[in-house]
Amino acid sequence: MITNVGILGTGKAIPDYILTNAELEERMDTTDEWITSRTGIKERRIAPPDVAASDLGAIAAKQALDKAGASPEEIDLIIVATITGDMPFPSTACIIQDKIGAINASAFDLSAGCSGFVYGLDVGQNMVRGGYQRVLVIGVDLLSRVTDYEDRSTCVLFGDGAGAAVLGPVAEGYGIISTDIGADGSGAKFLQLPVGGSRNPITPSILANREHYLRMSGNEVFKFAVRVMEDSTERVLEKARIPSKDIAWFIPHQANVRIIRSAAVKLKIPDENLYINVDRYGNTSAASIPIALDEIVEEKGISDGDNILVVGFGAGLTWGSAIIRWGGVMK
Ligand code: UT7
């Protein structure tokens, strides 16, 4: 018998400090008008210097565990989707395991850029199908740490945050009903942090030339995003045999309101079923979808049986989408 795997609890962590478009206007050659019209972003959150990915991730994880009614000891596996972990190794998942006291969990990080949380859902559900009872999936990124605040074409876009979900078995007819993850590595060059790994270890000249920051060909990523969001959501709807009119909440990766709206129009998702918070947080990478999901749970309300469609795209280049039928939690 195939186990149905659902989300038992969600959580998030958002830094307090708000970096507004007005402040960016003062710091560089940009305008609120440009940022708003090209991206829909008004403000983003930036973590203080002493806060790292594991700190935000642990807060989100504890909230998700609380809401799932699960103790840290019950967690079998922690998957942390991130491209800005505390350090290259050990994994941020291991650091969070220790922070939250999940002493029985195995732990690893997953690198799929902004698609990371959806990748984590897919890997996590399969681990539950394989016998695990509780899998914690965390999406966390502090892109402010790898962003060049002298490069106006990227620094206006990104913010910091974390979101988390606890996965476990749910009743038949509920849970993750279809997924679609994929990659096109030929687009790796369009969004990357080219130094700091085994290809180009950090050297004094890299630092002097300000090459230790992320680089992006915005237009290329934009075109990719519009295409894969349409293709991937079509596939995942088809696999689930659900028409888009039966989607209660459409949660696209929050990168750019123009990309979000183009996907919503293609899918014929009306405004009341579309969730947008990119105006408040900018692009928080792997955290964007779980933050949105937790906000909907907390502030909008999701009913048992609601179909949630999530879709992400990002560095790799990668994409991932999933349909989750909410509820079915077994007491
Ligand atoms: O999670 C995945 C991560 N990445 C993404 O989702 C990014 C996807 N791409 C995008 O969202 C858009 O491509 C951007 C928002 C990055 C850029 O928007 P665009 O409409 O593609 O603008 P553009 O790159 O074609 O730039 C247009 C102009 C350029 O000036 P010229 O060459 O036309 O004179 C830029 O120099 O806008 C200029 N520009 C700015 N002007 C004011 C670029 N950044 C800024 C800025 N303020 N911050």
XYZ file of C-alpha atoms and ligand atoms in Angstrom:
379
model
C 0.000 0.000 0.000
C 1.320 3.442 -0.926
C 1.501 5.843 2.024
C -0.128 9.246 1.530
C 2.261 11.961 2.674
C 1.103 15.381 3.806
C 2.165 18.519 5.627
C 1.481 18.273 9.366
C 2.745 21.721 10.407
C 4.448 24.816 9.008
C 6.658 27.584 10.396
C 8.695 30.589 9.341
C 11.344 33.048 10.510
C 11.577 36.571 9.125
C 14.302 39.003 10.286
C 13.052 42.262 11.815
C 15.115 44.713 9.800
C 13.259 46.112 6.784
C 15.309 47.407 3.846
C 12.964 49.653 1.858
C 13.174 50.861 -1.718
C 13.512 54.372 -0.276
C 16.700 53.341 1.552
C 18.085 51.730 -1.610
C 17.311 54.961 -3.498
C 19.542 56.806 -1.041
C 22.343 54.256 -1.303
C 22.549 53.768 -5.076
C 21.392 54.861 -8.511
C 17.926 53.319 -8.466
C 14.329 54.382 -7.897
C 11.298 53.009 -6.109
C 9.494 53.412 -9.435
C 11.992 51.163 -11.298
C 12.050 48.473 -8.620
C 8.260 48.445 -8.183
C 7.394 48.420 -11.870
C 10.028 45.805 -12.842
C 9.704 43.478 -9.863
C 6.774 44.396 -7.582
C 9.166 44.539 -4.609
C 8.699 47.336 -2.034
C 10.832 46.066 0.842
C 12.851 43.075 1.963
C 14.127 41.731 5.306
C 17.831 41.545 6.124
C 19.245 39.399 8.938
C 21.665 40.975 11.431
C 25.360 40.020 11.088
C 25.308 37.493 13.947
C 22.363 35.541 12.506
C 23.040 32.681 10.067
C 20.927 30.206 8.094
C 20.793 27.686 10.941
C 19.430 30.350 13.328
C 16.501 31.278 11.100
C 16.027 27.655 10.043
C 15.841 26.456 13.653
C 13.160 29.035 14.543
C 11.036 28.021 11.552
C 11.599 24.339 12.350
C 10.499 24.683 15.991
C 7.298 26.445 14.928
C 6.551 23.728 12.390
C 7.157 21.004 14.997
C 4.898 22.782 17.501
C 2.081 23.092 14.994
C 2.525 19.464 13.924
C 2.421 18.387 17.577
C 5.714 16.558 17.028
C 8.690 16.428 19.367
C 12.232 16.944 18.029
C 13.104 13.346 18.967
C 10.396 12.070 16.617
C 12.068 13.583 13.547
C 13.684 10.911 11.355
C 15.255 13.206 8.779
C 16.054 16.888 8.322
C 16.418 18.234 4.793
C 17.629 21.825 4.531
C 17.199 23.436 1.128
C 19.710 26.279 0.970
C 22.451 27.868 -1.102
C 23.611 30.077 1.757
C 24.236 27.585 4.546
C 26.187 28.597 7.637
C 29.413 27.354 5.993
C 30.474 25.023 3.136
C 30.529 22.123 5.597
C 29.205 20.609 7.773
C 25.678 20.814 6.443
C 23.326 23.391 7.924
C 20.927 20.472 8.483
C 23.397 18.974 10.995
C 23.748 22.324 12.776
C 19.951 22.650 13.003
C 19.652 19.046 14.185
C 21.802 19.970 17.171
C 20.049 23.322 17.765
C 16.584 21.800 17.981
C 17.597 18.532 19.676
C 16.452 16.218 16.874
C 18.816 13.545 18.131
C 17.313 10.699 16.115
C 17.346 12.484 12.759
C 19.681 12.015 9.854
C 20.390 15.333 8.176
C 21.586 16.755 4.880
C 21.467 19.911 2.781
C 19.938 20.095 -0.654
C 21.156 22.570 -3.277
C 18.513 23.452 -5.853
C 18.430 27.245 -5.536
C 14.988 28.758 -5.219
C 13.400 25.403 -6.186
C 15.009 23.805 -3.138
C 11.949 23.626 -0.906
C 9.858 21.900 -3.589
C 12.742 19.492 -4.248
C 12.786 18.887 -0.476
C 9.062 18.106 -0.447
C 9.543 15.543 -3.201
C 12.560 13.865 -1.582
C 10.895 14.029 1.836
C 7.636 12.439 0.705
C 9.560 9.543 -0.795
C 11.453 9.028 2.457
C 8.107 8.857 4.295
C 6.880 6.356 1.710
C 10.034 4.399 2.495
C 9.097 4.179 6.161
C 10.081 7.402 7.924
C 7.334 8.875 10.103
C 8.423 12.503 10.409
C 10.569 14.451 7.939
C 11.399 18.107 8.499
C 11.905 20.127 5.312
C 13.391 23.585 5.783
C 13.940 26.240 3.112
C 16.304 28.959 4.269
C 18.447 31.536 2.529
C 20.268 34.718 3.441
C 21.017 35.957 -0.033
C 22.000 39.324 1.461
C 25.273 37.577 2.436
C 26.227 36.840 -1.171
C 24.740 39.926 -2.818
C 26.852 42.825 -4.059
C 25.227 46.001 -2.719
C 27.138 47.923 -5.401
C 25.311 46.004 -8.153
C 21.879 47.572 -8.532
C 20.734 44.928 -11.011
C 20.750 42.209 -8.318
C 20.798 43.765 -4.848
C 17.303 45.230 -5.054
C 15.839 41.768 -5.568
C 16.833 39.637 -2.604
C 15.949 39.236 1.065
C 16.534 36.816 3.939
C 14.168 34.327 5.595
C 13.283 30.746 6.442
C 10.251 28.487 6.237
C 9.664 24.904 7.280
C 7.217 22.028 7.033
C 6.876 18.707 8.850
C 5.915 15.816 6.570
C 4.285 12.590 7.685
C 1.666 9.993 6.719
C -1.881 11.327 6.221
C -5.253 9.753 5.434
C -6.011 8.410 1.984
C -6.978 11.090 -0.526
C -4.889 13.791 1.191
C -1.319 15.018 1.023
C 1.137 15.504 -1.818
C -0.729 14.176 -4.822
C 1.696 15.022 -7.583
C 5.154 16.508 -8.053
C 7.346 17.544 -10.945
C 10.993 18.435 -10.386
C 13.610 18.999 -13.042
C 16.800 20.720 -14.078
C 18.546 22.216 -17.091
C 22.214 22.476 -16.166
C 23.033 24.206 -19.452
C 21.643 27.303 -17.725
C 24.029 27.046 -14.754
C 25.898 30.105 -16.005
C 22.840 32.341 -15.799
C 22.638 32.324 -12.004
C 25.682 31.394 -9.981
C 28.168 32.194 -7.268
C 31.224 31.303 -9.347
C 33.854 31.415 -6.600
C 34.417 29.834 -3.207
C 34.203 26.230 -4.419
C 36.787 23.841 -5.873
C 36.791 25.589 -9.269
C 37.743 29.026 -7.999
C 38.735 29.043 -4.340
C 38.636 32.489 -2.748
C 41.873 34.454 -3.238
C 42.828 37.990 -2.241
C 42.401 39.108 -5.857
C 38.858 37.688 -6.003
C 37.994 39.714 -2.926
C 39.722 42.835 -4.230
C 37.792 42.589 -7.509
C 34.453 41.999 -5.693
C 33.969 38.660 -7.458
C 32.687 36.831 -4.373
C 29.044 37.684 -5.034
C 26.220 36.043 -6.919
C 25.879 36.795 -10.606
C 22.733 36.670 -12.631
C 21.645 37.209 -16.224
C 18.220 38.524 -15.239
C 16.694 38.312 -18.699
C 17.749 34.694 -19.229
C 16.387 33.638 -15.839
C 13.189 35.569 -16.532
C 12.569 33.739 -19.830
C 13.364 30.362 -18.243
C 11.056 31.091 -15.302
C 8.058 32.017 -17.428
C 8.510 28.886 -19.562
C 9.092 26.318 -16.818
C 6.393 27.653 -14.522
C 3.862 27.131 -17.255
C 5.193 23.718 -18.352
C 5.767 22.314 -14.873
C 2.408 23.397 -13.457
C 0.638 21.910 -16.481
C 2.421 18.595 -15.906
C 1.688 18.508 -12.194
C -2.011 19.339 -12.753
C -2.233 16.654 -15.407
C -0.585 14.054 -13.147
C -3.027 14.967 -10.357
C -5.975 15.017 -12.799
C -7.076 18.339 -11.357
C -8.228 21.343 -13.413
C -6.635 24.646 -12.403
C -10.064 25.954 -11.323
C -9.896 23.464 -8.424
C -6.742 25.083 -6.992
C -7.584 26.891 -3.748
C -4.148 28.490 -3.381
C -1.524 29.039 -6.056
C 1.834 29.709 -4.393
C 4.474 30.582 -6.969
C 8.091 31.289 -6.005
C 8.177 34.961 -5.037
C 10.854 36.420 -7.319
C 9.104 38.935 -9.515
C 5.447 39.902 -9.668
C 5.592 40.000 -13.480
C 6.671 36.325 -13.591
C 4.016 35.414 -11.002
C 1.231 37.177 -12.896
C 2.203 35.691 -16.227
C 2.008 32.188 -14.702
C -1.338 32.964 -13.047
C -2.812 34.245 -16.331
C -1.635 31.136 -18.238
C -3.162 28.901 -15.558
C -6.319 31.040 -15.364
C -5.899 31.418 -11.598
C -8.032 34.323 -10.319
C -6.502 36.917 -7.965
C -8.294 35.578 -4.886
C -6.549 32.220 -5.271
C -3.101 33.690 -5.980
C -0.697 34.406 -3.109
C 1.776 37.262 -3.448
C 4.133 38.576 -0.765
C 7.152 39.485 -2.899
C 6.284 43.156 -2.226
C 7.144 42.643 1.477
C 10.052 40.182 1.383
C 11.655 40.331 -2.068
C 13.089 37.051 -3.284
C 14.010 34.870 -0.295
C 15.099 31.966 -2.522
C 14.412 28.532 -0.971
C 12.437 30.204 1.837
C 9.912 31.944 -0.382
C 7.375 29.127 -0.856
C 7.349 27.843 2.766
C 7.075 31.410 4.119
C 4.076 32.014 1.852
C 2.550 28.695 2.849
C 2.893 29.487 6.549
C 1.381 32.964 6.046
C -1.620 31.444 4.316
C -2.045 28.885 7.105
C -1.756 31.595 9.776
C -3.530 34.539 8.191
C -5.795 33.336 5.386
C -6.755 29.865 6.481
C -6.630 26.629 4.539
C -9.479 24.136 4.837
C -9.209 20.374 4.750
C -9.451 19.251 1.152
C -8.081 22.509 -0.335
C -5.700 21.931 -3.227
C -2.468 23.916 -2.982
C -0.244 24.333 -6.042
C 3.358 25.391 -5.393
C 5.916 26.068 -8.100
C 9.501 27.269 -7.956
C 12.440 27.930 -10.288
C 15.995 28.935 -9.647
C 19.734 28.341 -9.819
C 20.785 25.188 -11.595
C 18.722 26.044 -13.478
C 16.035 24.046 -11.704
C 12.291 23.918 -11.342
C 9.840 22.121 -9.119
C 6.099 22.034 -8.583
C 3.747 20.079 -6.362
C 0.055 19.768 -5.614
C -0.859 19.172 -2.000
C -4.378 18.341 -0.838
C -4.501 19.892 2.604
C -5.566 17.994 5.709
C -6.068 14.317 6.434
C -3.921 14.565 9.556
C -4.258 11.381 11.591
C -4.651 11.801 15.340
O 14.768 33.119 -7.983
C 15.377 33.204 -9.227
C 16.147 34.468 -9.218
N 16.067 35.362 -10.266
C 14.968 35.895 -10.860
O 13.864 35.528 -10.663
C 15.248 37.033 -11.788
C 14.427 36.997 -13.033
N 14.629 38.245 -13.772
C 14.034 39.388 -13.425
O 13.257 39.420 -12.468
C 14.268 40.618 -14.280
O 15.026 40.232 -15.410
C 15.022 41.752 -13.514
C 14.095 42.361 -12.480
C 16.278 41.209 -12.869
C 15.408 42.857 -14.494
O 14.269 43.358 -15.161
P 14.316 43.588 -16.724
O 13.008 44.161 -17.120
O 14.719 42.269 -17.336
O 15.420 44.704 -16.865
P 16.807 44.661 -17.638
O 17.767 43.720 -16.987
O 16.527 44.444 -19.081
O 17.363 46.117 -17.388
C 16.732 47.232 -17.964
C 17.466 48.493 -17.573
C 18.984 48.468 -17.803
O 19.323 49.733 -18.310
P 19.623 49.929 -19.881
O 20.763 49.027 -20.170
O 18.346 49.537 -20.566
O 19.917 51.383 -19.957
C 19.556 48.330 -16.418
O 20.825 48.944 -16.293
O 17.302 48.758 -16.171
C 18.552 49.082 -15.585
N 18.558 48.653 -14.194
C 18.137 49.444 -13.188
N 17.687 50.712 -13.165
C 17.329 51.232 -11.974
C 18.894 47.449 -13.683
N 18.710 47.438 -12.352
C 18.239 48.679 -12.014
C 17.859 49.272 -10.814
N 17.411 50.547 -10.833
N 17.914 48.620 -9.630
